[in-house]
Coordinates of C-alpha atoms in Angstrom, one line a residue:
M1 CA 13.1 1.9 -39.6
S2 CA 13.8 0.2 -36.1
T3 CA 17.1 -0.9 -35.0
T4 CA 18.0 -4.6 -34.6
Y5 CA 19.7 -5.9 -31.8
N6 CA 21.6 -8.5 -30.4
N7 CA 23.0 -11.1 -28.5
Y8 CA 26.8 -10.3 -25.8
I9 CA 28.9 -13.0 -26.3
N10 CA 32.2 -12.8 -25.5
G11 CA 33.0 -9.1 -25.8
E12 CA 30.7 -9.2 -29.1
W13 CA 27.8 -8.3 -30.1
V14 CA 26.1 -11.7 -32.5
S15 CA 22.9 -12.6 -33.9
S16 CA 20.6 -15.5 -32.6
N17 CA 21.1 -19.4 -33.9
T18 CA 17.4 -19.3 -34.9
N19 CA 18.0 -16.1 -37.2
E20 CA 13.9 -14.6 -35.5
T21 CA 13.6 -11.3 -34.0
Y22 CA 10.8 -10.3 -31.5
A23 CA 10.2 -6.9 -31.5
S24 CA 9.5 -4.8 -27.8
L25 CA 6.9 -2.3 -27.4
N26 CA 6.0 1.3 -25.9
P27 CA 3.8 0.6 -23.8
A28 CA 2.4 3.7 -23.7
N29 CA 1.5 4.1 -27.8
Q30 CA 2.5 0.4 -29.6
E31 CA 5.9 2.4 -31.4
V32 CA 8.4 -0.4 -31.4
L33 CA 11.6 0.1 -30.3
G34 CA 13.6 -2.4 -31.7
Y35 CA 14.2 -5.9 -32.9
F36 CA 15.9 -8.5 -30.3
Q37 CA 17.4 -12.1 -31.7
K38 CA 15.0 -15.0 -30.0
S39 CA 17.3 -17.4 -29.1
N40 CA 17.2 -20.7 -28.1
E41 CA 19.4 -23.6 -26.9
I42 CA 22.3 -23.7 -28.8
D43 CA 22.4 -20.0 -27.8
V44 CA 22.6 -19.5 -24.9
E45 CA 25.3 -23.2 -24.4
R46 CA 27.6 -20.9 -26.4
A47 CA 27.5 -17.5 -24.1
I48 CA 27.9 -21.0 -21.0
Q49 CA 31.2 -21.7 -23.4
A50 CA 32.6 -18.0 -23.0
A51 CA 31.7 -17.3 -19.7
E52 CA 33.8 -21.2 -19.5
D53 CA 36.5 -19.9 -21.0
A54 CA 36.7 -16.4 -19.6
F55 CA 36.5 -17.5 -15.8
P56 CA 40.1 -18.7 -14.9
S57 CA 40.6 -15.7 -15.3
W58 CA 38.5 -12.9 -14.1
A59 CA 38.7 -15.0 -10.6
N60 CA 42.0 -14.7 -10.4
T61 CA 41.9 -11.2 -10.8
A62 CA 42.6 -9.3 -7.2
V63 CA 39.3 -8.8 -6.2
P64 CA 39.3 -4.9 -5.3
T65 CA 40.6 -4.8 -9.6
R66 CA 37.1 -6.4 -9.9
G67 CA 35.1 -4.3 -7.4
D68 CA 37.6 -0.9 -9.6
V69 CA 34.5 -1.7 -12.4
L70 CA 31.8 -0.2 -9.8
F71 CA 32.8 2.8 -9.5
K72 CA 34.2 3.4 -13.1
L73 CA 30.1 2.2 -14.0
I74 CA 28.8 4.8 -11.1
Q75 CA 29.7 7.5 -13.4
L76 CA 28.3 5.8 -16.3
L77 CA 25.1 5.5 -14.5
E78 CA 25.6 9.1 -13.4
A79 CA 26.6 10.4 -17.0
Q80 CA 24.2 8.8 -18.9
Q81 CA 21.5 9.6 -16.3
E82 CA 18.6 10.9 -18.3
E83 CA 18.6 8.8 -21.2
L84 CA 18.3 5.4 -19.4
A85 CA 15.0 6.8 -17.2
T86 CA 14.2 7.7 -21.0
I87 CA 14.3 4.2 -22.4
I88 CA 13.1 2.8 -18.9
T89 CA 10.0 5.2 -19.6
K90 CA 9.2 3.9 -22.9
E91 CA 10.1 -0.3 -23.1
V92 CA 8.3 0.0 -19.6
G93 CA 6.0 2.6 -20.3
K94 CA 6.5 3.9 -15.9
S95 CA 6.4 7.9 -15.1
F96 CA 9.3 9.4 -16.3
R97 CA 9.9 10.7 -12.6
E98 CA 9.6 7.2 -11.5
A99 CA 12.3 5.9 -13.7
N100 CA 14.6 8.4 -12.8
G101 CA 13.9 7.4 -9.8
E102 CA 15.1 4.1 -10.1
V103 CA 18.4 5.4 -12.0
R104 CA 19.0 7.1 -8.8
K105 CA 18.6 3.8 -6.9
T106 CA 20.5 2.1 -9.2
I107 CA 23.8 5.0 -8.8
E108 CA 22.9 4.2 -5.0
A109 CA 22.7 0.4 -4.6
M110 CA 26.5 0.7 -6.0
K111 CA 27.2 3.0 -4.3
Q112 CA 26.4 0.6 -1.0
F113 CA 28.0 -2.1 -2.7
S114 CA 30.9 -0.7 -4.1
G115 CA 33.2 -1.0 -1.2
E116 CA 31.8 -4.9 -1.2
A117 CA 35.4 -5.3 -2.8
T118 CA 37.9 -5.2 -0.1
R119 CA 35.1 -6.6 2.6
M120 CA 35.5 -10.3 1.1
T121 CA 36.4 -11.2 4.6
G122 CA 36.4 -15.0 5.5
E123 CA 37.4 -15.4 9.6
T124 CA 40.1 -16.8 11.9
V125 CA 38.8 -18.9 14.4
P126 CA 41.8 -20.3 16.7
S127 CA 42.2 -24.4 17.1
H128 CA 41.9 -26.6 20.0
D129 CA 46.3 -27.6 17.8
A130 CA 48.2 -24.7 19.0
D131 CA 50.8 -25.2 16.0
I132 CA 48.3 -24.6 13.6
F133 CA 46.5 -21.9 11.9
A134 CA 43.1 -21.8 10.4
Y135 CA 41.4 -18.9 8.8
T136 CA 38.3 -19.1 5.6
I137 CA 38.2 -17.4 2.4
R138 CA 35.9 -17.0 0.1
E139 CA 35.4 -18.2 -2.8
P140 CA 33.6 -17.7 -6.3
L141 CA 31.8 -20.4 -8.2
G142 CA 32.2 -20.1 -12.1
V143 CA 29.0 -19.9 -14.6
V144 CA 26.5 -18.5 -12.6
A145 CA 23.2 -17.1 -14.3
V146 CA 20.6 -13.9 -13.7
I147 CA 17.1 -13.8 -15.0
A148 CA 15.8 -10.3 -15.0
P149 CA 11.8 -8.6 -14.0
Y150 CA 10.3 -6.3 -16.6
N151 CA 9.7 -3.8 -13.6
F152 CA 13.3 -2.6 -12.2
P153 CA 14.8 -3.1 -15.3
L154 CA 18.0 -1.2 -14.7
G155 CA 18.1 -1.8 -11.0
I156 CA 17.4 -5.7 -10.4
G157 CA 19.6 -6.1 -13.6
I158 CA 22.0 -4.3 -12.2
W159 CA 22.6 -5.5 -8.3
K160 CA 21.6 -9.2 -9.3
I161 CA 24.8 -8.9 -11.9
A162 CA 27.2 -6.2 -10.0
P163 CA 28.1 -8.1 -6.5
A164 CA 28.1 -12.0 -9.0
I165 CA 30.8 -10.5 -10.8
V166 CA 32.5 -9.1 -8.1
A167 CA 32.9 -12.3 -6.2
G168 CA 34.7 -13.0 -9.3
N169 CA 31.7 -15.3 -11.4
T170 CA 31.4 -14.9 -14.8
V171 CA 27.4 -13.4 -16.0
I172 CA 25.2 -15.7 -17.9
F173 CA 21.9 -13.0 -18.6
K174 CA 18.1 -13.3 -19.6
P175 CA 16.4 -9.7 -19.3
A176 CA 12.5 -10.1 -19.3
S177 CA 10.8 -10.0 -23.3
N178 CA 9.7 -6.9 -22.7
T179 CA 12.7 -4.9 -21.6
S180 CA 15.4 -5.8 -23.5
L181 CA 16.0 -2.2 -24.9
I182 CA 16.9 -0.9 -21.6
S183 CA 18.5 -4.7 -20.8
V184 CA 21.7 -4.4 -24.1
K185 CA 22.7 -0.4 -22.4
I186 CA 23.3 -3.0 -19.3
M187 CA 25.2 -4.2 -21.3
E188 CA 27.0 -1.4 -22.9
L189 CA 27.5 0.2 -19.8
F190 CA 29.9 -2.6 -18.1
E191 CA 31.9 -3.2 -21.0
Q192 CA 31.6 0.8 -20.8
A193 CA 33.0 -0.3 -17.4
G194 CA 36.1 -2.6 -17.8
V195 CA 34.7 -6.2 -18.1
P196 CA 36.8 -8.1 -20.3
A197 CA 35.3 -9.7 -22.9
G198 CA 33.0 -13.9 -21.2
V199 CA 32.3 -12.4 -18.0
I200 CA 29.2 -10.6 -18.9
N201 CA 26.9 -12.4 -21.9
M202 CA 23.8 -11.6 -21.9
V203 CA 21.2 -14.1 -24.4
T204 CA 17.5 -12.3 -24.8
G205 CA 14.7 -14.9 -26.2
P206 CA 11.3 -16.7 -24.7
G207 CA 11.0 -17.0 -20.8
G208 CA 10.2 -20.5 -21.4
V209 CA 13.1 -21.9 -23.3
I210 CA 15.7 -19.7 -21.9
G211 CA 14.9 -20.4 -18.5
N212 CA 15.1 -23.7 -18.7
A213 CA 18.6 -24.0 -20.7
I214 CA 19.5 -22.1 -18.1
G215 CA 18.2 -24.2 -15.2
S216 CA 19.0 -27.8 -16.1
H217 CA 22.9 -26.5 -17.2
E218 CA 25.3 -28.7 -15.2
K219 CA 27.9 -25.8 -15.9
I220 CA 25.3 -23.0 -14.8
K221 CA 26.8 -23.4 -10.6
A222 CA 23.9 -20.4 -9.5
V223 CA 20.5 -18.9 -10.5
S224 CA 19.3 -15.9 -9.2
F225 CA 16.0 -14.9 -10.5
T226 CA 13.1 -12.6 -9.8
G227 CA 9.4 -12.7 -11.2
S228 CA 6.9 -15.1 -10.4
T229 CA 6.5 -17.1 -8.2
Q230 CA 5.3 -20.3 -10.2
V231 CA 7.7 -19.5 -12.2
G232 CA 10.4 -19.2 -9.6
L233 CA 8.8 -22.5 -7.9
A234 CA 9.3 -24.9 -11.0
L235 CA 13.3 -22.9 -11.6
G236 CA 14.0 -23.3 -8.3
K237 CA 13.3 -26.8 -8.9
A238 CA 15.6 -27.9 -11.5
V239 CA 18.1 -25.8 -10.1
S240 CA 18.1 -28.4 -7.1
E241 CA 18.0 -30.9 -8.1
R242 CA 20.9 -30.7 -10.3
G243 CA 23.4 -29.8 -6.9
A244 CA 23.5 -25.7 -8.1
K245 CA 22.9 -23.3 -6.1
M246 CA 19.5 -21.4 -6.1
Q247 CA 18.3 -17.8 -5.4
A248 CA 14.7 -16.6 -6.0
E249 CA 13.0 -13.5 -5.0
M250 CA 8.9 -14.0 -5.9
G251 CA 5.5 -12.9 -5.6
G252 CA 3.7 -10.9 -3.3
K253 CA 0.2 -10.3 -1.5
N254 CA 1.6 -7.2 0.3
A255 CA -0.6 -6.6 3.9
S256 CA -1.0 -2.6 4.8
I257 CA -3.2 -2.7 8.5
V258 CA -4.6 1.1 10.1
L259 CA -5.1 1.7 13.4
E260 CA -8.1 3.5 14.7
D261 CA -4.8 6.1 15.8
A262 CA -2.9 6.5 13.0
D263 CA -2.7 9.9 10.8
L264 CA -5.2 9.2 7.9
D265 CA -4.4 12.0 5.6
E266 CA -0.2 10.8 5.5
T267 CA -1.6 7.2 5.7
V268 CA -3.7 7.9 2.5
E269 CA -0.1 10.2 0.8
N270 CA 1.8 6.0 1.6
L271 CA -0.8 4.1 1.0
I272 CA -0.9 6.1 -3.1
I273 CA 2.9 5.1 -3.1
S274 CA 3.1 1.8 -2.4
G275 CA -0.1 1.1 -4.6
F276 CA -1.1 2.5 -7.2
L277 CA 2.6 4.6 -8.2
D278 CA 4.0 3.1 -10.4
N279 CA 1.1 1.0 -11.4
G280 CA 1.2 -1.2 -8.7
Q281 CA 3.8 -3.5 -10.9
R282 CA 6.1 -3.2 -7.3
C283 CA 6.8 -7.2 -5.2
T284 CA 6.5 -5.1 -2.5
G285 CA 3.4 -3.0 -3.2
T286 CA 0.6 -3.2 -0.9
S287 CA -2.4 -4.7 -2.8
R288 CA -4.1 -6.0 0.8
L289 CA -5.8 -2.9 3.4
I290 CA -6.5 -4.7 6.3
V291 CA -8.6 -1.4 8.2
L292 CA -10.5 -0.8 11.0
R293 CA -13.5 -1.1 11.1
S294 CA -14.0 2.5 13.6
I295 CA -11.8 4.6 11.6
A296 CA -13.3 2.3 7.3
E297 CA -15.3 4.4 6.3
N298 CA -13.4 7.7 6.8
L299 CA -10.4 6.0 5.4
T300 CA -12.4 4.8 2.2
K301 CA -13.2 8.7 1.9
K302 CA -10.2 10.0 1.9
L303 CA -8.8 6.9 -0.1
V304 CA -10.9 7.6 -3.0
A305 CA -10.3 11.3 -3.4
R306 CA -6.8 11.2 -3.5
T307 CA -7.2 8.3 -5.7
Q308 CA -9.4 10.1 -8.7
Q309 CA -6.8 13.2 -8.6
L310 CA -4.0 10.8 -9.3
K311 CA -3.6 11.8 -13.5
I312 CA -3.0 8.5 -16.1
G313 CA -1.3 9.6 -19.7
D314 CA 1.7 9.0 -21.2
G315 CA 5.1 9.2 -18.8
F316 CA 6.7 12.0 -20.2
N317 CA 3.9 14.1 -19.1
E318 CA 5.1 16.0 -16.4
S319 CA 2.0 16.2 -14.5
V320 CA 1.3 12.1 -14.7
D321 CA 1.0 10.2 -12.1
N322 CA 1.8 6.6 -13.6
G323 CA 1.8 5.7 -17.6
P324 CA 0.8 1.9 -18.9
V325 CA 1.3 -1.2 -17.6
V326 CA 4.4 -3.0 -19.6
D327 CA 1.7 -5.2 -22.4
D328 CA -0.8 -6.1 -23.0
G329 CA -0.6 -10.0 -21.2
Q330 CA -0.3 -7.1 -18.4
L331 CA -4.2 -5.2 -18.9
K332 CA -5.5 -8.9 -19.7
T333 CA -5.1 -9.4 -15.9
Y334 CA -5.8 -6.1 -14.2
L335 CA -9.3 -6.3 -15.9
H336 CA -9.4 -10.4 -15.1
Y337 CA -8.9 -9.6 -11.7
V338 CA -11.5 -6.7 -11.7
K339 CA -14.4 -8.8 -13.1
S340 CA -12.9 -11.9 -10.6
A341 CA -14.1 -9.4 -7.4
I342 CA -16.9 -7.7 -8.7
D343 CA -18.3 -11.5 -9.7
E344 CA -17.3 -12.6 -6.0
G345 CA -19.2 -9.5 -4.1
A346 CA -16.6 -7.3 -4.0
I347 CA -17.0 -3.8 -4.4
L348 CA -16.0 -1.1 -6.4
E349 CA -15.1 2.2 -4.8
C350 CA -13.1 3.2 -7.3
G351 CA -11.3 2.3 -10.9
G352 CA -11.9 -0.6 -11.7
E353 CA -11.0 -0.7 -16.4
Q354 CA -9.4 0.4 -19.1
L355 CA -8.7 4.8 -20.1
M356 CA -9.7 5.2 -23.2
E357 CA -10.8 8.6 -23.8
N358 CA -7.9 11.4 -24.9
G359 CA -5.8 9.6 -26.9
L360 CA -4.5 7.2 -24.4
D361 CA -7.1 3.9 -26.4
A362 CA -3.3 3.9 -28.3
G363 CA -1.6 2.3 -25.2
Y364 CA -2.5 -0.1 -21.4
F365 CA -3.4 2.6 -19.6
V366 CA -5.2 1.7 -16.4
A367 CA -7.3 3.0 -13.7
P368 CA -6.3 3.0 -10.3
T369 CA -8.6 0.5 -8.4
L370 CA -9.9 0.6 -5.2
F371 CA -12.3 -2.3 -3.9
S372 CA -14.2 -2.4 -0.1
G373 CA -15.9 -5.0 1.0
V374 CA -13.4 -8.2 0.9
T375 CA -13.5 -11.3 2.4
R376 CA -10.2 -13.6 2.5
D377 CA -12.3 -16.3 0.4
M378 CA -11.8 -14.0 -2.3
T379 CA -10.1 -14.2 -5.3
I380 CA -8.5 -10.4 -5.3
F381 CA -7.7 -11.7 -1.5
K382 CA -5.0 -14.6 -3.0
E383 CA -3.6 -13.5 -5.7
E384 CA -1.1 -12.2 -6.6
I385 CA -1.9 -9.3 -9.8
F386 CA 1.0 -7.2 -9.9
G387 CA -1.7 -4.1 -10.9
P388 CA -3.0 -0.9 -9.6
V389 CA -5.5 -2.3 -7.3
M390 CA -6.3 -2.6 -3.7
A391 CA -8.6 -4.9 -2.3
M392 CA -9.4 -3.3 1.8
S393 CA -11.7 -5.5 4.7
V394 CA -12.8 -4.5 7.3
V395 CA -11.2 -6.1 11.5
D396 CA -12.7 -5.3 14.3
T397 CA -9.2 -5.4 16.3
Y398 CA -5.8 -5.5 15.7
E399 CA -5.4 -9.3 16.7
E400 CA -8.0 -9.8 14.4
A401 CA -6.3 -7.6 11.1
L402 CA -2.9 -9.6 12.2
E403 CA -4.1 -12.5 11.7
L404 CA -5.8 -11.6 8.0
A405 CA -2.3 -10.0 7.1
N406 CA -0.9 -13.0 7.7
D407 CA -3.0 -16.1 5.7
S408 CA -1.5 -15.3 3.1
E409 CA 0.7 -18.1 1.6
F410 CA 3.3 -15.0 0.7
G411 CA 5.7 -12.8 3.1
L412 CA 7.1 -10.5 1.5
S413 CA 6.8 -7.0 2.7
S414 CA 3.8 -5.4 5.1
T415 CA 3.2 -2.3 6.8
I416 CA 1.4 -0.8 10.3
Y417 CA 0.4 2.8 10.6
T418 CA -0.5 3.2 13.9
N419 CA 0.8 5.5 17.4
D420 CA 0.3 2.5 19.8
L421 CA 3.8 1.5 19.7
K422 CA 3.7 -1.5 22.4
K423 CA 1.1 -2.8 19.1
A424 CA 3.7 -1.7 16.3
F425 CA 6.7 -4.7 18.0
H426 CA 4.1 -7.1 18.6
F427 CA 3.3 -6.5 15.0
I428 CA 6.8 -6.3 14.2
R429 CA 7.6 -9.2 15.5
H430 CA 4.7 -12.1 14.2
I431 CA 3.8 -11.0 11.1
E432 CA 5.1 -12.9 8.1
S433 CA 7.2 -11.3 6.6
G434 CA 10.9 -11.0 5.1
V435 CA 10.8 -7.2 4.7
T436 CA 7.9 -4.6 7.8
H437 CA 7.9 -1.5 8.0
V438 CA 6.0 1.1 11.1
N439 CA 4.4 3.8 9.2
I440 CA 6.6 3.9 5.4
P441 CA 5.1 3.1 2.7
S442 CA 5.4 -0.9 2.4
N443 CA 7.7 -0.7 -0.8
Y444 CA 10.6 2.0 0.9
F445 CA 14.2 -0.3 0.5
E446 CA 18.1 1.1 1.0
N447 CA 20.1 -1.1 -0.8
Q448 CA 22.4 -2.1 2.6
Y449 CA 20.3 -3.8 3.7
P450 CA 19.4 -7.6 3.0
F451 CA 16.3 -8.2 1.0
G452 CA 13.6 -11.1 0.5
G453 CA 10.7 -12.6 1.4
K454 CA 9.1 -15.5 3.6
K455 CA 7.1 -18.9 3.4
A456 CA 5.9 -18.8 -1.2
S457 CA 7.7 -15.8 -1.6
S458 CA 11.3 -16.5 -1.3
I459 CA 13.7 -18.7 -2.5
G460 CA 18.1 -19.0 -1.1
P461 CA 19.9 -16.0 0.7
R462 CA 18.6 -12.5 0.3
E463 CA 20.1 -10.1 -1.7
Q464 CA 21.8 -7.3 -1.1
G465 CA 23.3 -5.8 2.1
S466 CA 25.5 -7.4 4.1
T467 CA 24.3 -10.6 2.7
T468 CA 25.5 -10.0 -0.7
L469 CA 27.8 -12.3 -1.2
D470 CA 26.6 -15.0 0.4
F471 CA 24.4 -16.7 -2.4
W472 CA 27.6 -15.6 -5.5
T473 CA 30.8 -17.2 -2.6
D474 CA 31.4 -20.0 -1.4
Y475 CA 33.7 -21.1 1.8
K476 CA 36.9 -22.6 1.9
T477 CA 38.6 -23.7 5.7
V478 CA 42.2 -23.3 5.2
Y479 CA 44.2 -25.6 7.7
I480 CA 47.8 -24.8 8.0
R481 CA 50.8 -26.8 10.2
P482 CA 54.2 -24.4 9.7

């Protein structure tokens, strides 16, 4: 008998106004992991009222005291790492190794960010009037909202909520429906870390209903969203039209360029990491591969051979590289784009199928897939798949490779593989992406640096790093004549 979980509002676990629930399933075997509240606008209203009531006291709490929550959170994450990774593997489908990596990355992020509570600085600038002392301070916004995705449900949820509350805001948290169980755990962790009632509130339910209620509510002063570009742009329009702040990390169609002088064996390993592990369910993953013609055949052979060595199965099997994709919808998306690529003339080098043997037919298992012969007019070149599919295009010059890499509505991450320092720096200056790399997988990141994209990949200020608090605070300028 599966457990039914409630919303978390004002420090209490409460059922939805709708009296309806939905199930979260293990994508490896369809096991029901729990039932969750199918909430509506009334539940959002209850959460906003709780957050509004909690705001004055929390905003007036000393910033270092608010930051103490994160030191306790780090200890809790470390103590519960195995349990958290187990839930992530069951709910998302990623391998236990990758799930452990997500927990470790979350701990790293909190270690980096925990000191920000004592660095929420303003500035002191000389006045033109010698009798005036002037400076700036940062203040919280009020009630804010966090909408998190399924692919890194622990990490992204926590590293959005943490700066919001350290800045003094109170939060409405809307997790992805297919990762509701780990999101319940996030609420338990913050509660155990000492966050007062009403400071963080979680409402589960359909994205359209909850997202629309959040986007249009005048009391929500800022919304931080990670998800698809289509949803993010629509939400951003609703939020911005009423004068609130919007931050969105959205889609990517990230290009990796491979030049003639690259170390091909090392490059192949990096492409496996960035394009295929986690089933490509990373917004910064490599989905476009742009290769110089002189090395294309050799690189293709090496990449196909390495890809075919990957083991796909239940994420708890120690030898497994990839578990299932997250749900039936993502499976259908993968199969749709595979068919589209074949129909439009791309060459299937490996993969391209749902895996059904050895008991895998019970879940959403797919083969890592490489297409060659991809041209810029093909759907697979232009649209985000969010699956383990790489589209390879061949060019004759570096200049052509750079132009092709920039031929995208997205601009999140990128990589060039080369030992030519001049071309590497030229690429860094001219690639249209918010994050870029040289001889490193496109999904590599460290939390102490700002994260975000260009073009249709991002809206608003960057997340993480030295800019983390910019989105969650307003500046007040103070002039004093003693």
